[in-house]
Amino acid sequence: MQTLLLDSDDVDEHARMADVIGAVEDAFGAYERGDAQMPAKSYIDLPQYNGDFRSMPAYLDAGEWDAAGVKWVNVHPDNPADHDLPTVLGTMIYSDPETAYPLAIMDGTALTMKRTGAAAAVATDYLAVPDATSMGIVGAGVQAYTQLDAISEVRPIEEVVVSDLDDERVERFIDAYDDEFDVRAGSISEAGHCDVLSTVTPVRDPVVGLEDVGERTHVNAIGADAEGKHELTDELLLEARVVIDDHEQCTHSGEVNVPYSEGTLSDEDIYGEIGELVTEKKAAREDDTGVTVFDSTGLAIQDVAAARVVYQDAREHEAGFDFGLIHTDR
């Protein structure tokens, strides 16, 4: 039996966004029904290297399929300047739940970007106005690209407004999508007054206020992934219908972590988890719903669901490199 090795190009090609969105939606549903196991993310802090490691294991049973795996990922902010390496390097081990055989080892960085975009698309499908045609993006880094790729799968996006302090990043983003969308640079407020807004910044002082969004804008808050990070003002969060991916992660390190820890925002101000919308335990957008916010921290079940999509499609197209990681002739 062989293990399939998939590099970042393989993952990018075979993580077909429409399929990843469907798989991530299934994962949210399985988690809400109690058909998933997802231990808390564990950390190894390495202050001597200004970095850390994180392990993210999960198993889920989506009914028609099940999957298991673990992502080993880091955050080393000094990597680009000191070692010419990305800040984040991820590796995903995708295993057969029945036998535990490692079916694939794949790049986890590209996988993370794909599943993060897919999670925002799932939330957008449930929370944005049905006829949304405009999208704003605050932060033109690598995550911005998969946000647009994914959300344009669930809404007929035509106009895109991107805002970033780095003009070169904005120009690169515009060049990448100029043939597909009416895309232009704009202010945070111009981006925020689109039908859908994704914020993908690492800020600790909020940059998007209530006055910066439209009356029915849906916001995907993606950037907050650690204690103290906070992209949206308290006023905006308190006014909006807030949906989270996981209570423990979001209150610890998601968009709501700062106002929640300070007592400004409570459980009563959180409408529910995305899995409750997927399983129809709670209503999605209604006619009188105003601003909505999805607090996305990123869950291990998303990685496992996306890894299954990649593995299945790569096998179907005979991609990647097979190797004998484990001898099975015993």
Short mmCIF file of C-alpha atoms in Angstrom, two decimals:
data_model
loop_
_atom_site.label_atom_id
_atom_site.label_comp_id
_atom_site.label_asym_id
_atom_site.label_seq_id
_atom_site.Cartn_x
_atom_site.Cartn_y
_atom_site.Cartn_z
CA MET A 1 0.00 0.00 0.00
CA GLN A 2 1.31 3.43 -0.94
CA THR A 3 1.16 6.88 0.62
CA LEU A 4 0.52 9.79 -1.73
CA LEU A 5 2.81 12.82 -1.49
CA LEU A 6 1.20 16.06 -2.67
CA ASP A 7 3.04 19.37 -2.89
CA SER A 8 1.51 22.84 -2.86
CA ASP A 9 0.85 22.83 -6.61
CA ASP A 10 -0.95 19.49 -6.32
CA VAL A 11 -3.08 20.78 -3.45
CA ASP A 12 -3.89 23.99 -5.29
CA GLU A 13 -4.96 22.08 -8.40
CA HIS A 14 -6.98 19.36 -6.71
CA ALA A 15 -8.64 21.38 -3.95
CA ARG A 16 -11.42 22.28 -6.35
CA MET A 17 -13.16 25.12 -4.59
CA ALA A 18 -16.77 24.10 -5.17
CA ASP A 19 -16.01 20.64 -3.76
CA VAL A 20 -14.08 22.05 -0.79
CA ILE A 21 -16.99 24.37 0.04
CA GLY A 22 -19.38 21.42 0.07
CA ALA A 23 -17.03 19.33 2.20
CA VAL A 24 -16.49 22.13 4.73
CA GLU A 25 -20.25 22.66 4.96
CA ASP A 26 -20.64 18.93 5.65
CA ALA A 27 -17.94 19.19 8.32
CA PHE A 28 -19.72 22.05 10.10
CA GLY A 29 -22.90 19.98 10.08
CA ALA A 30 -21.16 16.87 11.43
CA TYR A 31 -19.56 18.91 14.21
CA GLU A 32 -22.90 20.37 15.24
CA ARG A 33 -24.56 16.93 15.27
CA GLY A 34 -21.82 15.53 17.48
CA ASP A 35 -20.41 13.35 14.71
CA ALA A 36 -16.91 14.78 14.91
CA GLN A 37 -13.99 14.63 17.30
CA MET A 38 -11.77 17.68 17.45
CA PRO A 39 -9.45 17.98 20.46
CA ALA A 40 -8.29 21.44 21.38
CA LYS A 41 -5.43 22.82 19.32
CA SER A 42 -2.15 22.19 21.17
CA TYR A 43 0.78 24.61 21.13
CA ILE A 44 4.55 24.35 21.49
CA ASP A 45 5.92 27.82 22.17
CA LEU A 46 9.44 28.58 20.95
CA PRO A 47 10.26 32.09 22.19
CA GLN A 48 13.96 31.59 21.39
CA TYR A 49 12.94 31.43 17.71
CA ASN A 50 10.02 33.88 17.99
CA GLY A 51 7.66 31.15 16.85
CA ASP A 52 5.45 28.25 17.76
CA PHE A 53 4.12 24.91 16.55
CA ARG A 54 0.45 23.92 16.58
CA SER A 55 -1.12 20.48 16.12
CA MET A 56 -4.69 20.19 14.86
CA PRO A 57 -6.16 16.66 14.79
CA ALA A 58 -9.73 15.75 13.87
CA TYR A 59 -12.10 13.00 12.82
CA LEU A 60 -15.53 13.53 11.31
CA ASP A 61 -18.36 11.38 10.02
CA ALA A 62 -20.39 13.24 7.42
CA GLY A 63 -22.78 10.36 6.85
CA GLU A 64 -21.81 9.33 3.33
CA TRP A 65 -18.10 9.57 4.16
CA ASP A 66 -15.75 9.91 7.09
CA ALA A 67 -12.20 11.20 7.35
CA ALA A 68 -9.35 11.70 9.80
CA GLY A 69 -6.09 13.58 9.88
CA VAL A 70 -3.82 16.01 11.64
CA LYS A 71 -2.27 19.28 10.55
CA TRP A 72 1.13 20.29 11.93
CA VAL A 73 1.55 24.02 11.45
CA ASN A 74 3.65 26.88 12.76
CA VAL A 75 3.85 30.65 12.99
CA HIS A 76 7.41 32.03 12.70
CA PRO A 77 7.18 35.77 11.88
CA ASP A 78 10.95 36.12 11.34
CA ASN A 79 11.07 33.49 8.60
CA PRO A 80 10.68 35.79 5.56
CA ALA A 81 13.42 38.22 6.58
CA ASP A 82 15.85 35.80 8.23
CA HIS A 83 15.43 32.54 6.31
CA ASP A 84 13.60 33.41 3.08
CA LEU A 85 10.76 31.13 4.18
CA PRO A 86 7.04 31.76 4.70
CA THR A 87 5.80 32.75 8.14
CA VAL A 88 3.43 29.78 8.13
CA LEU A 89 4.42 26.28 7.00
CA GLY A 90 1.84 23.52 7.30
CA THR A 91 1.90 19.77 6.73
CA MET A 92 -1.25 17.65 6.59
CA ILE A 93 -1.34 13.90 7.27
CA TYR A 94 -4.55 12.39 5.91
CA SER A 95 -5.36 8.91 7.24
CA ASP A 96 -7.82 6.08 6.66
CA PRO A 97 -10.08 6.08 9.75
CA GLU A 98 -10.69 2.32 9.48
CA THR A 99 -7.06 1.19 9.36
CA ALA A 100 -5.13 4.33 10.39
CA TYR A 101 -2.99 3.97 7.26
CA PRO A 102 -1.52 7.34 6.17
CA LEU A 103 -3.18 7.78 2.78
CA ALA A 104 -1.49 11.08 2.00
CA ILE A 105 0.99 13.65 3.21
CA MET A 106 0.27 17.01 1.66
CA ASP A 107 1.18 20.67 1.85
CA GLY A 108 -0.92 22.20 4.59
CA THR A 109 -0.33 25.85 3.74
CA ALA A 110 -2.20 25.80 0.44
CA LEU A 111 -4.81 23.57 2.06
CA THR A 112 -5.35 26.11 4.85
CA MET A 113 -5.92 28.94 2.39
CA LYS A 114 -8.43 26.88 0.43
CA ARG A 115 -10.44 25.72 3.44
CA THR A 116 -10.40 29.21 4.99
CA GLY A 117 -11.91 30.62 1.83
CA ALA A 118 -14.41 27.76 1.75
CA ALA A 119 -15.52 28.42 5.33
CA ALA A 120 -16.18 32.07 4.47
CA ALA A 121 -18.15 30.94 1.42
CA VAL A 122 -20.33 28.66 3.54
CA ALA A 123 -21.06 31.52 5.94
CA THR A 124 -21.67 33.91 3.06
CA ASP A 125 -24.16 31.51 1.52
CA TYR A 126 -26.18 31.46 4.74
CA LEU A 127 -25.78 35.08 5.82
CA ALA A 128 -25.30 37.37 2.81
CA VAL A 129 -28.18 38.82 0.81
CA PRO A 130 -29.13 36.38 -1.97
CA ASP A 131 -28.47 38.87 -4.76
CA ALA A 132 -25.04 40.01 -3.53
CA THR A 133 -22.95 41.18 -6.48
CA SER A 134 -20.25 43.30 -4.80
CA MET A 135 -17.43 42.23 -2.50
CA GLY A 136 -14.98 44.23 -0.45
CA ILE A 137 -11.68 42.95 0.88
CA VAL A 138 -9.61 44.62 3.59
CA GLY A 139 -6.09 43.24 3.41
CA ALA A 140 -4.61 42.16 0.07
CA GLY A 141 -2.36 39.34 1.29
CA VAL A 142 -2.47 35.71 0.23
CA GLN A 143 -5.74 34.96 2.03
CA ALA A 144 -7.54 37.65 0.04
CA TYR A 145 -7.27 35.59 -3.14
CA THR A 146 -9.02 32.49 -1.83
CA GLN A 147 -11.68 34.66 -0.21
CA LEU A 148 -12.69 35.97 -3.62
CA ASP A 149 -12.25 32.59 -5.31
CA ALA A 150 -14.55 30.93 -2.79
CA ILE A 151 -17.21 33.59 -2.29
CA SER A 152 -17.66 34.04 -6.04
CA GLU A 153 -18.70 30.37 -6.08
CA VAL A 154 -21.76 31.10 -3.92
CA ARG A 155 -22.70 34.62 -5.03
CA PRO A 156 -22.62 36.25 -8.50
CA ILE A 157 -19.85 38.70 -7.62
CA GLU A 158 -19.22 41.34 -10.28
CA GLU A 159 -17.61 44.28 -8.46
CA VAL A 160 -14.63 43.97 -6.08
CA VAL A 161 -13.12 46.73 -3.95
CA VAL A 162 -9.81 45.98 -2.23
CA SER A 163 -8.21 48.09 0.49
CA ASP A 164 -4.67 47.74 1.83
CA LEU A 165 -1.95 50.07 3.08
CA ASP A 166 0.48 48.42 0.65
CA ASP A 167 -0.21 49.79 -2.83
CA GLU A 168 1.91 47.10 -4.49
CA ARG A 169 -0.18 44.35 -2.91
CA VAL A 170 -3.33 46.04 -4.15
CA GLU A 171 -1.94 46.29 -7.68
CA ARG A 172 -0.94 42.62 -7.70
CA PHE A 173 -4.42 41.66 -6.57
CA ILE A 174 -6.07 43.83 -9.22
CA ASP A 175 -3.82 42.39 -11.92
CA ALA A 176 -4.73 38.85 -10.86
CA TYR A 177 -8.48 39.39 -11.23
CA ASP A 178 -8.86 42.22 -13.73
CA ASP A 179 -10.08 39.85 -16.44
CA GLU A 180 -12.75 38.26 -14.23
CA PHE A 181 -14.22 41.10 -12.17
CA ASP A 182 -14.63 44.86 -12.09
CA VAL A 183 -11.92 45.20 -9.45
CA ARG A 184 -10.46 48.43 -8.08
CA ALA A 185 -8.66 49.91 -5.10
CA GLY A 186 -10.70 51.74 -2.50
CA SER A 187 -10.95 52.85 1.10
CA ILE A 188 -11.99 50.59 3.97
CA SER A 189 -15.41 52.25 3.94
CA GLU A 190 -15.82 51.70 0.20
CA ALA A 191 -14.92 48.03 0.65
CA GLY A 192 -17.21 47.76 3.65
CA HIS A 193 -20.23 49.12 1.83
CA CYS A 194 -20.18 46.20 -0.57
CA ASP A 195 -22.69 43.38 -0.13
CA VAL A 196 -19.99 41.08 1.27
CA LEU A 197 -16.82 42.10 3.10
CA SER A 198 -13.88 39.89 4.07
CA THR A 199 -11.29 41.27 6.48
CA VAL A 200 -7.94 39.50 6.37
CA THR A 201 -5.56 41.61 8.45
CA PRO A 202 -3.43 40.89 11.55
CA VAL A 203 -4.35 44.11 13.36
CA ARG A 204 -4.84 44.52 17.10
CA ASP A 205 -6.58 47.88 16.84
CA PRO A 206 -9.90 47.61 14.95
CA VAL A 207 -9.96 49.11 11.47
CA VAL A 208 -13.60 48.53 10.45
CA GLY A 209 -16.36 50.39 12.29
CA LEU A 210 -20.13 50.34 12.07
CA GLU A 211 -20.04 53.44 9.87
CA ASP A 212 -17.79 51.57 7.41
CA VAL A 213 -20.35 48.93 6.42
CA GLY A 214 -23.70 48.95 4.67
CA GLU A 215 -27.02 48.31 6.39
CA ARG A 216 -27.09 44.67 5.22
CA THR A 217 -23.42 43.91 4.64
CA HIS A 218 -22.19 40.45 5.56
CA VAL A 219 -18.69 40.49 7.07
CA ASN A 220 -16.31 37.53 7.15
CA ALA A 221 -13.81 38.32 9.92
CA ILE A 222 -10.83 36.15 9.03
CA GLY A 223 -7.74 37.92 10.37
CA ALA A 224 -8.01 37.37 14.13
CA ASP A 225 -6.23 34.13 14.98
CA ALA A 226 -4.64 34.92 18.34
CA GLU A 227 -5.47 36.64 21.61
CA GLY A 228 -5.56 40.41 21.25
CA LYS A 229 -6.24 40.52 17.52
CA HIS A 230 -9.34 42.51 16.67
CA GLU A 231 -10.40 43.82 13.21
CA LEU A 232 -13.94 45.07 13.91
CA THR A 233 -15.00 47.66 16.46
CA ASP A 234 -17.08 46.66 19.46
CA GLU A 235 -19.90 48.87 18.18
CA LEU A 236 -20.04 46.90 14.94
CA LEU A 237 -19.99 43.53 16.68
CA LEU A 238 -22.73 44.55 19.11
CA GLU A 239 -24.95 45.80 16.30
CA ALA A 240 -24.45 42.78 14.02
CA ARG A 241 -25.83 39.26 14.06
CA VAL A 242 -22.63 37.42 15.02
CA VAL A 243 -22.09 33.80 13.98
CA ILE A 244 -18.95 31.94 15.06
CA ASP A 245 -17.27 28.71 13.99
CA ASP A 246 -16.49 27.41 17.50
CA HIS A 247 -17.22 29.00 20.86
CA GLU A 248 -14.01 27.97 22.62
CA GLN A 249 -11.70 29.03 19.81
CA CYS A 250 -13.51 32.26 18.98
CA THR A 251 -13.72 33.52 22.55
CA HIS A 252 -10.05 32.65 23.06
CA SER A 253 -8.48 33.85 19.82
CA GLY A 254 -11.15 34.86 17.30
CA GLU A 255 -12.61 38.22 16.32
CA VAL A 256 -14.75 38.35 19.46
CA ASN A 257 -11.92 37.49 21.87
CA VAL A 258 -11.08 41.03 22.98
CA PRO A 259 -14.59 42.37 23.73
CA TYR A 260 -15.56 38.96 25.17
CA SER A 261 -12.62 38.92 27.59
CA GLU A 262 -13.34 42.52 28.60
CA GLY A 263 -17.01 41.79 29.23
CA THR A 264 -18.20 44.15 26.51
CA LEU A 265 -19.65 41.26 24.51
CA SER A 266 -21.32 38.21 26.06
CA ASP A 267 -22.82 34.92 24.93
CA GLU A 268 -26.14 36.72 24.53
CA ASP A 269 -24.55 38.83 21.80
CA ILE A 270 -23.49 35.74 19.81
CA TYR A 271 -26.31 34.46 17.61
CA GLY A 272 -24.91 30.96 17.24
CA GLU A 273 -22.38 28.70 15.56
CA ILE A 274 -22.26 28.16 11.80
CA GLY A 275 -23.11 24.47 12.30
CA GLU A 276 -26.45 25.50 13.76
CA LEU A 277 -27.29 27.28 10.52
CA VAL A 278 -26.13 24.34 8.42
CA THR A 279 -28.29 21.90 10.40
CA GLU A 280 -31.20 24.39 10.39
CA LYS A 281 -31.31 24.60 14.18
CA LYS A 282 -31.19 28.36 13.74
CA ALA A 283 -32.36 30.55 10.90
CA ALA A 284 -29.96 31.97 8.36
CA ARG A 285 -30.46 35.48 6.95
CA GLU A 286 -34.05 36.69 7.09
CA ASP A 287 -35.71 39.64 5.38
CA ASP A 288 -35.21 41.94 8.36
CA THR A 289 -31.64 40.86 9.16
CA GLY A 290 -29.16 43.74 9.07
CA VAL A 291 -25.38 43.47 9.31
CA THR A 292 -24.02 39.96 9.86
CA VAL A 293 -20.55 38.85 10.97
CA PHE A 294 -18.90 35.44 10.69
CA ASP A 295 -16.02 34.97 13.14
CA SER A 296 -13.77 32.39 11.49
CA THR A 297 -10.87 30.98 13.50
CA GLY A 298 -10.33 27.88 11.36
CA LEU A 299 -11.08 24.38 12.60
CA ALA A 300 -9.26 21.08 12.20
CA ILE A 301 -12.44 19.51 10.80
CA GLN A 302 -12.15 21.92 7.87
CA ASP A 303 -8.60 20.73 7.17
CA VAL A 304 -9.64 17.08 7.24
CA ALA A 305 -12.65 17.70 4.99
CA ALA A 306 -10.54 19.65 2.49
CA ALA A 307 -7.78 17.03 2.60
CA ARG A 308 -10.28 14.35 1.61
CA VAL A 309 -11.32 16.40 -1.43
CA VAL A 310 -7.69 16.83 -2.47
CA TYR A 311 -6.83 13.16 -1.96
CA GLN A 312 -9.86 11.85 -3.85
CA ASP A 313 -9.34 14.19 -6.81
CA ALA A 314 -5.59 13.59 -6.94
CA ARG A 315 -6.13 9.82 -6.98
CA GLU A 316 -8.73 10.16 -9.72
CA HIS A 317 -6.29 12.13 -11.87
CA GLU A 318 -3.19 10.07 -10.93
CA ALA A 319 -1.44 13.11 -9.49
CA GLY A 320 1.27 13.33 -6.85
CA PHE A 321 4.00 10.87 -5.97
CA ASP A 322 3.39 7.45 -4.42
CA PHE A 323 5.93 6.10 -1.97
CA GLY A 324 6.16 3.27 0.53
CA LEU A 325 6.10 5.02 3.87
CA ILE A 326 5.05 1.91 5.79
CA HIS A 327 5.94 -1.67 4.87
CA THR A 328 2.72 -3.68 4.75
CA ASP A 329 4.11 -7.10 3.75
CA ARG A 330 4.27 -8.41 7.31
#
